PDB file of C-alpha atoms in Angstrom:
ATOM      1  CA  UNK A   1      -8.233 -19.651-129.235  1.00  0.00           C
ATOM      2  CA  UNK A   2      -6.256 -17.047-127.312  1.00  0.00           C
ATOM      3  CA  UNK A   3      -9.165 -15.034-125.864  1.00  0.00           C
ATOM      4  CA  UNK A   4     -10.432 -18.488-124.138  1.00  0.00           C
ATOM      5  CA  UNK A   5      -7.282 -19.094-122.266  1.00  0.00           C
ATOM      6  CA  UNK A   6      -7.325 -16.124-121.308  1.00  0.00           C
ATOM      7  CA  UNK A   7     -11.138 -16.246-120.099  1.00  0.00           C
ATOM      8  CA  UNK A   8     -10.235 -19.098-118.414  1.00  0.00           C
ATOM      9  CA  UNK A   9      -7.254 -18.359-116.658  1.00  0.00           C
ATOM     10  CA  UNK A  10      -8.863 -15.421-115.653  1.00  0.00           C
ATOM     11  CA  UNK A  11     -12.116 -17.825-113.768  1.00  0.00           C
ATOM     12  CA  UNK A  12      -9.196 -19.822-112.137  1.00  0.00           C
ATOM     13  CA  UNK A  13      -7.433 -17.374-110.595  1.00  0.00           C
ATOM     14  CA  UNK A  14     -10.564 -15.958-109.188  1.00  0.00           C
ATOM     15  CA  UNK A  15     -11.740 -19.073-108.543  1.00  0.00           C
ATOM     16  CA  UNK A  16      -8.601 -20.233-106.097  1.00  0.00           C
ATOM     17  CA  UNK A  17      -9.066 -16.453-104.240  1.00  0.00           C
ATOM     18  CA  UNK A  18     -12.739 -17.201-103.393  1.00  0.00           C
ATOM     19  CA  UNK A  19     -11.329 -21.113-101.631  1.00  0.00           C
ATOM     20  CA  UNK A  20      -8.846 -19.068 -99.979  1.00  0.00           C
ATOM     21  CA  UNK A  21     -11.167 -16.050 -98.305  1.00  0.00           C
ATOM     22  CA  UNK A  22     -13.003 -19.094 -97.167  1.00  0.00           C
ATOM     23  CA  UNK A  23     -10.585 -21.168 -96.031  1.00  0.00           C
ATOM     24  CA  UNK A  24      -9.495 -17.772 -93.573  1.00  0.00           C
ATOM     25  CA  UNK A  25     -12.914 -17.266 -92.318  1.00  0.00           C
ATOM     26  CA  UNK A  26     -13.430 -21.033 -91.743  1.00  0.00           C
ATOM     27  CA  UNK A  27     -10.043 -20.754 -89.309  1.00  0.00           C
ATOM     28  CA  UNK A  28     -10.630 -17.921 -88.017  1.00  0.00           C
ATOM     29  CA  UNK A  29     -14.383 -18.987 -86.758  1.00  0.00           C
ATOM     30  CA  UNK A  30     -13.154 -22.778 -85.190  1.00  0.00           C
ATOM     31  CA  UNK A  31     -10.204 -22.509 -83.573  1.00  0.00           C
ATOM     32  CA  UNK A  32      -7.651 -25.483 -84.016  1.00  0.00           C
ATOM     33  CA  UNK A  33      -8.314 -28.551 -81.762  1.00  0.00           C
ATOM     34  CA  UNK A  34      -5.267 -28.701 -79.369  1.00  0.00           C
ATOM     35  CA  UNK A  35      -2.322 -31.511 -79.651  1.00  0.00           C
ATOM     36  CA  UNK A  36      -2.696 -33.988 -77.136  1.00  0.00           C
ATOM     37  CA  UNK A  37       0.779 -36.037 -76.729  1.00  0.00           C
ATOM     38  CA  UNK A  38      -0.099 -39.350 -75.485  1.00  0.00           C
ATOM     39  CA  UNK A  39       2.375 -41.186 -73.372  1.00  0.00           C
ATOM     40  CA  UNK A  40       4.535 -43.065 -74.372  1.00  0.00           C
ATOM     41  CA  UNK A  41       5.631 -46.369 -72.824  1.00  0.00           C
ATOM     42  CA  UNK A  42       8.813 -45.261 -71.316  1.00  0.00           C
ATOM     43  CA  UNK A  43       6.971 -42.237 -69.451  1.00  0.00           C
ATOM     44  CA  UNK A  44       3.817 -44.630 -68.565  1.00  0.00           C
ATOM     45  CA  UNK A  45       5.959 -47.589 -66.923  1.00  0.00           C
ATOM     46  CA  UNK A  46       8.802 -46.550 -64.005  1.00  0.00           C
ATOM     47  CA  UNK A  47      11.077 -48.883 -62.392  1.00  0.00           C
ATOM     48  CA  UNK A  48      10.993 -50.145 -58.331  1.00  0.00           C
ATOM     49  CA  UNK A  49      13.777 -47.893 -57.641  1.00  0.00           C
ATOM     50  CA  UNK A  50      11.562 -44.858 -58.706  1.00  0.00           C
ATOM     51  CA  UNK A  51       8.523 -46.318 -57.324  1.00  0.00           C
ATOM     52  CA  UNK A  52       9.941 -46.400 -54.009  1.00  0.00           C
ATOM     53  CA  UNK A  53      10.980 -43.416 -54.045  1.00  0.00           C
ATOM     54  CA  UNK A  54       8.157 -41.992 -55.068  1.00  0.00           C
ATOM     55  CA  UNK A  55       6.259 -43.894 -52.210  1.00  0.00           C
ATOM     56  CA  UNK A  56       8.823 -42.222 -50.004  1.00  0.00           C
ATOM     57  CA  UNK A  57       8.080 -38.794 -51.383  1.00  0.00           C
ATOM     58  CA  UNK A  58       4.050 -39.408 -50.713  1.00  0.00           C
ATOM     59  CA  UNK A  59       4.241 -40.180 -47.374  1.00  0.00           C
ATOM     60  CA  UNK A  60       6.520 -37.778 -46.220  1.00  0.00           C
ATOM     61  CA  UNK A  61       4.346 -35.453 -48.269  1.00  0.00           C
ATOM     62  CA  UNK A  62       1.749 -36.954 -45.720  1.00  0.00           C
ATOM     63  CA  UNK A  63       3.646 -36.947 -42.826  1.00  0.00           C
ATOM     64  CA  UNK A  64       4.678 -32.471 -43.331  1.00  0.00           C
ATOM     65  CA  UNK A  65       0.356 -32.130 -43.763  1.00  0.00           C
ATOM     66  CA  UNK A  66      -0.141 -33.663 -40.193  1.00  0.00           C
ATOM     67  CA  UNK A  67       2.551 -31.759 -38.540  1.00  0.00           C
ATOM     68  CA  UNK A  68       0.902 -28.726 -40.851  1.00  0.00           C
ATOM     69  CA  UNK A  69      -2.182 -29.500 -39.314  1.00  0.00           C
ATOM     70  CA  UNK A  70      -0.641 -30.314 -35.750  1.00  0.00           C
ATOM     71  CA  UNK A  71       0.661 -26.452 -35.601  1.00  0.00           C
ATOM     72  CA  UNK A  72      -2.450 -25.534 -36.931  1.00  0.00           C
ATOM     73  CA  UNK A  73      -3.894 -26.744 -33.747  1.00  0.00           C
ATOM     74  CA  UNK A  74      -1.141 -25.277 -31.769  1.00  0.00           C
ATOM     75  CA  UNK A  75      -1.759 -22.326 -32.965  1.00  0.00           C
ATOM     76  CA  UNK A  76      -5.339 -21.769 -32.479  1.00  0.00           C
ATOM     77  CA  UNK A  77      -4.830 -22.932 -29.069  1.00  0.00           C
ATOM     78  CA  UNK A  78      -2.096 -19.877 -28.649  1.00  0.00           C
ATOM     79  CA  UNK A  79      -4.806 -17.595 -29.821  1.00  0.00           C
ATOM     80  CA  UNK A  80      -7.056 -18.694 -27.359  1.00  0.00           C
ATOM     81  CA  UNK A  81      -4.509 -18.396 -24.841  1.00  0.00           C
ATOM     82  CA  UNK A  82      -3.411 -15.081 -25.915  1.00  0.00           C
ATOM     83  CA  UNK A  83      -6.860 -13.503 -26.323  1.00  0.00           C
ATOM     84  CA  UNK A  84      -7.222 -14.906 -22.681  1.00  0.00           C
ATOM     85  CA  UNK A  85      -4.234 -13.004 -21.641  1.00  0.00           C
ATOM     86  CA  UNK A  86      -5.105 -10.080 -23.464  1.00  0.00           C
ATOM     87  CA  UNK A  87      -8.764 -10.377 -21.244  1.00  0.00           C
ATOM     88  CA  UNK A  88      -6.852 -10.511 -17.632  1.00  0.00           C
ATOM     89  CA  UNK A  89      -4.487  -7.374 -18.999  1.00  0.00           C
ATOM     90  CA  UNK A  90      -7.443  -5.432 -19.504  1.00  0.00           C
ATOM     91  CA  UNK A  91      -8.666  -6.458 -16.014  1.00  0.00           C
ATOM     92  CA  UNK A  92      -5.762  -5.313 -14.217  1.00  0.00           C
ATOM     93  CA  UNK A  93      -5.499  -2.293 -16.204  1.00  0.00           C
ATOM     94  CA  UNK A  94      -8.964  -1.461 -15.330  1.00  0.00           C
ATOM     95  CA  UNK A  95      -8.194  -2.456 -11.532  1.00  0.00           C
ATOM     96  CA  UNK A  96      -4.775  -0.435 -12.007  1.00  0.00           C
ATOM     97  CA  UNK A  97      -6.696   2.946 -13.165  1.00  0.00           C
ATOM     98  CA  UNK A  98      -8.961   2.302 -10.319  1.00  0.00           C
ATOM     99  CA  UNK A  99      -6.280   2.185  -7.561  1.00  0.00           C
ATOM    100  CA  UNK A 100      -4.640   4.660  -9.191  1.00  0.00           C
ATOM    101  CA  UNK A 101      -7.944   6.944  -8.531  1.00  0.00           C
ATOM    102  CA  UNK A 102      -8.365   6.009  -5.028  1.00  0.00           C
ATOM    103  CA  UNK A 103      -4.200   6.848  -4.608  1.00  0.00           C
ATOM    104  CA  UNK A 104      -4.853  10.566  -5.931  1.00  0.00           C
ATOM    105  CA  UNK A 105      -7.845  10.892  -3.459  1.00  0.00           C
ATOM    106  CA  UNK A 106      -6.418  10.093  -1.171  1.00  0.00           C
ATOM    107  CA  UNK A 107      -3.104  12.174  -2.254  1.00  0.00           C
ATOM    108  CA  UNK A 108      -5.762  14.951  -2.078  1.00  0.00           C
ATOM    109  CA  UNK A 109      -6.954  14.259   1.173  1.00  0.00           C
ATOM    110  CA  UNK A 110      -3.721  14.305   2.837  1.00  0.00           C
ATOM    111  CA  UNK A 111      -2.621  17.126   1.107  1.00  0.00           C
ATOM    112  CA  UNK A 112      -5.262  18.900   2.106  1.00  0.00           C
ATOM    113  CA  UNK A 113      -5.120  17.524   6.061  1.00  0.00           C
ATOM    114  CA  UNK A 114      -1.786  19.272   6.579  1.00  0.00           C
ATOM    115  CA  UNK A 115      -3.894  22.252   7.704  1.00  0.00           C
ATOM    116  CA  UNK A 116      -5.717  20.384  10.326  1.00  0.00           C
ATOM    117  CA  UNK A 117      -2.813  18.031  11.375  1.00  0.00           C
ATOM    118  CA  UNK A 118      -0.817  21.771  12.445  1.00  0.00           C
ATOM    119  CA  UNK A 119      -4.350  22.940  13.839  1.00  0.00           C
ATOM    120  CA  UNK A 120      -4.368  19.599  15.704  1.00  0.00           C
ATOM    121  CA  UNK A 121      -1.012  19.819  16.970  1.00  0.00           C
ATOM    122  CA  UNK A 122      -1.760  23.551  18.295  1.00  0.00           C
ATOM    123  CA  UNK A 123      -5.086  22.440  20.258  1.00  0.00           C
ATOM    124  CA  UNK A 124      -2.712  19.357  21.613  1.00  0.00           C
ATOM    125  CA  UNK A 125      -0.262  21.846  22.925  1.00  0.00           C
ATOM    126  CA  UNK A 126      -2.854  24.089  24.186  1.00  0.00           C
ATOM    127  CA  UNK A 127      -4.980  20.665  26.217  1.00  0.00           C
ATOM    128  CA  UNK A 128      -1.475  20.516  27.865  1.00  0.00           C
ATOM    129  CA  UNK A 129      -1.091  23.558  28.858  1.00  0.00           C
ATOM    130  CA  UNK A 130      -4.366  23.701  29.951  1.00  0.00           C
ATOM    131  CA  UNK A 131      -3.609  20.835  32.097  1.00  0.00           C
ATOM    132  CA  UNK A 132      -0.538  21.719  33.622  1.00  0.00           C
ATOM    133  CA  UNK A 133      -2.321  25.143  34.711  1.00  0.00           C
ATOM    134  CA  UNK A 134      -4.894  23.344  36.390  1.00  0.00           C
ATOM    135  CA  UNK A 135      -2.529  21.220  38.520  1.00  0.00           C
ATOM    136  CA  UNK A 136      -0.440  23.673  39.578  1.00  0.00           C
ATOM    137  CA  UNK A 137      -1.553  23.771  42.514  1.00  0.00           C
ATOM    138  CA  UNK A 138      -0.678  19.938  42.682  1.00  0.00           C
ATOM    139  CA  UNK A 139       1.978  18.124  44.865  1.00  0.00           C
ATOM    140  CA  UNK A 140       2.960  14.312  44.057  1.00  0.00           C
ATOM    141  CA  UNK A 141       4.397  12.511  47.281  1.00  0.00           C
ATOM    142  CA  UNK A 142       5.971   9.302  45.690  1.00  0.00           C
ATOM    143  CA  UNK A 143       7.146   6.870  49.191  1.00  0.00           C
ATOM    144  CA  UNK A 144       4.300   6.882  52.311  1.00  0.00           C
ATOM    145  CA  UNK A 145       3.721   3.230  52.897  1.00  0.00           C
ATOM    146  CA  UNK A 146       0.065   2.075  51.669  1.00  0.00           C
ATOM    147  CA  UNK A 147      -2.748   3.087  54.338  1.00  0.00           C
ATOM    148  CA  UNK A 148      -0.228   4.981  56.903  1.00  0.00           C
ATOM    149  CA  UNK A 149      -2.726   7.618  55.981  1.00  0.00           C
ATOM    150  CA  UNK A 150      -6.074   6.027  57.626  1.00  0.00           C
ATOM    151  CA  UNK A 151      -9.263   7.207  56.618  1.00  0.00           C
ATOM    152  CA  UNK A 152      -8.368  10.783  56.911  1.00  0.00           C
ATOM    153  CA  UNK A 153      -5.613  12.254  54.053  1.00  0.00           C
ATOM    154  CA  UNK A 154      -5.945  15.658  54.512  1.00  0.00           C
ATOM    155  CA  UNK A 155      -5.301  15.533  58.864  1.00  0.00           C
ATOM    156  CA  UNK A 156      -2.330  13.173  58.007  1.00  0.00           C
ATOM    157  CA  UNK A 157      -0.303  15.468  55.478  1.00  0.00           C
ATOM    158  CA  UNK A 158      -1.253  18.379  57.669  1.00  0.00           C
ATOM    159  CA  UNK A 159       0.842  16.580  60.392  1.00  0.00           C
ATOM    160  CA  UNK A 160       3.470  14.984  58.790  1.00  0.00           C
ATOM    161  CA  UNK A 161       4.388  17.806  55.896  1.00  0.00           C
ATOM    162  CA  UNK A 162       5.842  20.545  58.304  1.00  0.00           C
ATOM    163  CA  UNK A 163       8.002  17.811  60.079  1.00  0.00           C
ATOM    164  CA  UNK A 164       8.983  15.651  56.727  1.00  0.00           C
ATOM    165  CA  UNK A 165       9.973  19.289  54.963  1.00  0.00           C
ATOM    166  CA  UNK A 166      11.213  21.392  58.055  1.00  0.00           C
ATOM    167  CA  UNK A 167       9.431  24.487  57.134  1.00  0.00           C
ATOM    168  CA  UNK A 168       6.409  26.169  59.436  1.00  0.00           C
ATOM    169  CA  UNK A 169       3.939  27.335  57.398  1.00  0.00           C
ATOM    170  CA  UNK A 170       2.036  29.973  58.273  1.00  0.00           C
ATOM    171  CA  UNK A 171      -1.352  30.294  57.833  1.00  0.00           C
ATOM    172  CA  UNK A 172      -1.660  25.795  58.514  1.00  0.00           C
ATOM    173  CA  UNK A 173      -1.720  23.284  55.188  1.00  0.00           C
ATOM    174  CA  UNK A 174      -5.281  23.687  53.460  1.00  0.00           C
ATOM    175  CA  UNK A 175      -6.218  21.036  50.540  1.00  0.00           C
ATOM    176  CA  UNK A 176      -8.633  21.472  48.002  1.00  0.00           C
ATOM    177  CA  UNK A 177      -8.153  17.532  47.755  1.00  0.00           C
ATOM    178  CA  UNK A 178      -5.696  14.697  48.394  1.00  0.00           C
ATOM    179  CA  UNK A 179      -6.502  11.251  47.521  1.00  0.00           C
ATOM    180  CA  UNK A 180      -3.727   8.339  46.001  1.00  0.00           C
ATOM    181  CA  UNK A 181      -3.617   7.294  42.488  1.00  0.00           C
ATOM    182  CA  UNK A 182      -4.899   3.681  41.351  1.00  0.00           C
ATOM    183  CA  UNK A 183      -6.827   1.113  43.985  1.00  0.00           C
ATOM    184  CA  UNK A 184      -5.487   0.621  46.885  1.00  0.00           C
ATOM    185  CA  UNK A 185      -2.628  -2.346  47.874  1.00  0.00           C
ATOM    186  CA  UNK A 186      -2.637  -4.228  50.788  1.00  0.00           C
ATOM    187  CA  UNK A 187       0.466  -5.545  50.223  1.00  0.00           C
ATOM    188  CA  UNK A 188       3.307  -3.209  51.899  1.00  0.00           C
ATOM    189  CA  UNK A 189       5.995  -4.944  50.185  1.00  0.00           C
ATOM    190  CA  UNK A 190       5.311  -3.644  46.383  1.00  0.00           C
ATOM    191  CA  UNK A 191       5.791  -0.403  45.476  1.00  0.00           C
ATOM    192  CA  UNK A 192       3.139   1.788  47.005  1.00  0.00           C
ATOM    193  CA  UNK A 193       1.004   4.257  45.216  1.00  0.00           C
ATOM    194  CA  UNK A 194       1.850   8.008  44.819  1.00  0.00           C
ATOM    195  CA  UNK A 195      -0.487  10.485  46.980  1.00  0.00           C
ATOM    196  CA  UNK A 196      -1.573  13.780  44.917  1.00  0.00           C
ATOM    197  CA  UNK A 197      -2.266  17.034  46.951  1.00  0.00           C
ATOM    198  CA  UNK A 198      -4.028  19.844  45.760  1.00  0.00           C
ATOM    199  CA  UNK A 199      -3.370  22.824  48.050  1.00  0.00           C
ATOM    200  CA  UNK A 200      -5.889  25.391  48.566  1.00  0.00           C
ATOM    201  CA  UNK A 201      -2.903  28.086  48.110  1.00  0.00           C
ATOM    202  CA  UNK A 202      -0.806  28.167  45.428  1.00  0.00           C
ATOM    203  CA  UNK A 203       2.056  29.611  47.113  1.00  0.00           C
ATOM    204  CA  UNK A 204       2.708  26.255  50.157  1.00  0.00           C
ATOM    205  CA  UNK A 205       2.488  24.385  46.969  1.00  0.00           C
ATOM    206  CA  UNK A 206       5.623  26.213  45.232  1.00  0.00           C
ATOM    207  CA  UNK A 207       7.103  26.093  48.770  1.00  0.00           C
ATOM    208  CA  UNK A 208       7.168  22.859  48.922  1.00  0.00           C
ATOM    209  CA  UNK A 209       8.373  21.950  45.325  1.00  0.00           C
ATOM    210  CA  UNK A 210      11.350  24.533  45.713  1.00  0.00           C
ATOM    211  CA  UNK A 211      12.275  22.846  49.067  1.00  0.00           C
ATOM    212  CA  UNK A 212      12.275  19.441  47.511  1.00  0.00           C
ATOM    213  CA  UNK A 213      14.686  20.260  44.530  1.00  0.00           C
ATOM    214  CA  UNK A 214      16.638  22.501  46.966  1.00  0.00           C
ATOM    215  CA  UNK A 215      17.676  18.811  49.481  1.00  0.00           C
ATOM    216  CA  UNK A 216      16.518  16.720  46.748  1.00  0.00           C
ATOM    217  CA  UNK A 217      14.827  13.051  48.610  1.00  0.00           C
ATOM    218  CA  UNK A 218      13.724  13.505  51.678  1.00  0.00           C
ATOM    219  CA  UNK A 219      13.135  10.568  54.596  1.00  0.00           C
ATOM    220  CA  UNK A 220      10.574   9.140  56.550  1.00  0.00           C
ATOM    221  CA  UNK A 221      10.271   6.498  59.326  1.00  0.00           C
ATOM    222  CA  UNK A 222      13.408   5.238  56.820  1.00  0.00           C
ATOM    223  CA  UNK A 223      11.397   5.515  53.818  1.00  0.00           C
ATOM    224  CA  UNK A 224      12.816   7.694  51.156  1.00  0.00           C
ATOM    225  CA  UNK A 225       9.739  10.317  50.319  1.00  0.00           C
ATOM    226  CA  UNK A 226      10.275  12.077  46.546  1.00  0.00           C
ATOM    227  CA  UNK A 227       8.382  14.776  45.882  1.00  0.00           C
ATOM    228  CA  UNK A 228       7.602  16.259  42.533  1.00  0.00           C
ATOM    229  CA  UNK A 229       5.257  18.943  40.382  1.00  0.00           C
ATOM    230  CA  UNK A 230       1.998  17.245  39.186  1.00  0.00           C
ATOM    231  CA  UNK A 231       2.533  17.702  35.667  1.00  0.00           C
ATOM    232  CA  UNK A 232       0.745  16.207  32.860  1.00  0.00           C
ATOM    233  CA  UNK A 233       2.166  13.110  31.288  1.00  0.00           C
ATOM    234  CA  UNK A 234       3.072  14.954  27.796  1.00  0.00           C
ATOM    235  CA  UNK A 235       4.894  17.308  30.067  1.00  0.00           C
ATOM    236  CA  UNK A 236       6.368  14.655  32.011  1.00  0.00           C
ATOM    237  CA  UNK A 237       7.545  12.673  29.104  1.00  0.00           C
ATOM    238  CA  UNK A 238       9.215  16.011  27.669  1.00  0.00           C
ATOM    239  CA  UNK A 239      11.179  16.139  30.793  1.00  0.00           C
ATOM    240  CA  UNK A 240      12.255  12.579  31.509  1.00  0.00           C
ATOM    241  CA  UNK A 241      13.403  13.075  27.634  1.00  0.00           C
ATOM    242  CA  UNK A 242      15.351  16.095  28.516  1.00  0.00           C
ATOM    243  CA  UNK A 243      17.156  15.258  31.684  1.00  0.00           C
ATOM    244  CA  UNK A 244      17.984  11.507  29.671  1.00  0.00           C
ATOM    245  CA  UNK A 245      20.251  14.287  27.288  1.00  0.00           C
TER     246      UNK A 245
END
C-alpha cells in the first residue's frame, strides 16, 4: 500500500537523525582515548655500537654536570670574594672622605695662618731690632788669651784699650759691664773666648768700632785682637751672608 511505505520511510529517516544527534553529543561529551604506538622491536632492541655510544654520551653528560657544578662553586666563592672586596672599598672610601676632611681643615687653617705667619715675621724683625738697640753700646774683643784679665775685667780693658787702639779718651773708659762669653778654659792653646764690653757711653763705644774697621786687626803681646759690633745673631747671620756675596 503506497501510503505505508511512505509512513515508513518517513519513521526511518527520522529514526537514523535521532542515532546521529546522539552519536554527536556522545563525542562531543568523552573525548577520544589517545593512540598509543607501542614499540616496535627494531626501536626496543639497539646494537653494541649504539650502546656504547650511548654509554659515552651519559657519562660525558655526567662528566659537563660536575664541571657545571664545579663553577657553580667557583662562582659562589667569587661572590664571596667580591662582596668582600666591595666591604674593604667602602672602608677606604669612608677612611678617604675622612682624610679628605682633615686635608680641608687643615687647608683652612693654613689659609687662614698667613695673617699671623706676616704678623710673626714683623714681631721677629722688631725682637731684633730691639736687640741690636740694646747692645749698642756693646764691644766684642775676639783674641785676649784666657784669664790675662784676672779677677778684675773692667781695670784690665781700662788699661790695655787706650794702648791696644792708640786713641786717649777723654773723660777715662767706664763699663756698664764686661764679662766673657761661655765657661771659662784653662787651656791657652784652644781658641779663647770672646770678652763683651758694655760701655757706659755710647760714643767710646762707636770710637772704638770706627777705629777697628778704619786699621782693621789689631795686635797684642803677638796676639791678633779683632774687634767687632755686638750684634744679634739674626743680624750677624745677615751680614756674614752679605759680605759671602
Amino acid at each position: 500500500m503506497p501510503g505505508v511505505r511512505s509512513s515508513t520511510k518517513t519513521s526511518g529517516k527520522q529514526a537514523r537523525q535521532l542515532l546521529f544527534s546522539e552519536a554527536l553529543l556522545h563525542s562531543k561529551a568523552s573525548p577520544p582515548a589517545p593512540v598509543t604506538h607501542q614499540p616496535t622491536q627494531h626501536h626496543a632492541m639497539l646494537d653494541p655500537a649504539q650502546e656504547a655510544t650511548m654509554d659515552r654520551i651519559l657519562q660525558e653528560i655526567s662528566a659537563l654536570g660536575s664541571r657545571l657544578e664545579g663553577m657553580d662553586n667557583t662562582i659562589a666563592s667569587l661572590t664571596a670574594e667580591t662582596k668582600s672586596i666591595c666591604q674593604d672599598i667602602a672602608g677606604f672610601q669612608s677612611r678617604v672622605l675622612g682624610l679628605e676632611q682633615r686635608v680641608s681643615l687643615v687647608e683652612t687653617h693654613v689659609a687662614s695662618s698667613g695673617d699671623q705667619d706676616q704678623e710673626l715675621l714683623y714681631l721677629r724683625s722688631k725682637l731684633t731690632d730691639l736687640q741690636d738697640r740694646s747692645r749698642r753700646d756693646n764691644v766684642r774683643f775676639l783674641g785676649f788669651p784666657e784669664t790675662i784679665e784676672g779677677k778684675d775685667m773692667h781695670s784690665f780693658l781700662r788699661e790695655t784699650l787706650p794702648k791696644l787702639m792708640d786713641i786717649a779718651f777723654n773723660p777715662p773708659l767706664e763699663f756698664q759691664r764686661a764679662y766673657r762669653l761661655g765657661p771659662k778654659i784653662p787651656d791657652t792653646t784652644t781658641r779663647p773666648q770672646p770678652i763683651i764690653a758694655c760701655f757706659l757711653r755710647h760714643t767710646q763705644a762707636r770710637q772704638i768700632i770706627q777705629r777697628a774697621r778704619a786699621h782693621g786687626p789689631c795686635r797684642w803681646n803677638g796676639q791678633e785682637i779683632r774687634i767687632s759690633a755686638d750684634f744679634s745673631k739674626e743680624t750677624s747671620d745677615r751680614r756674614r751672608a752679605f759680605l759671602a756675596l
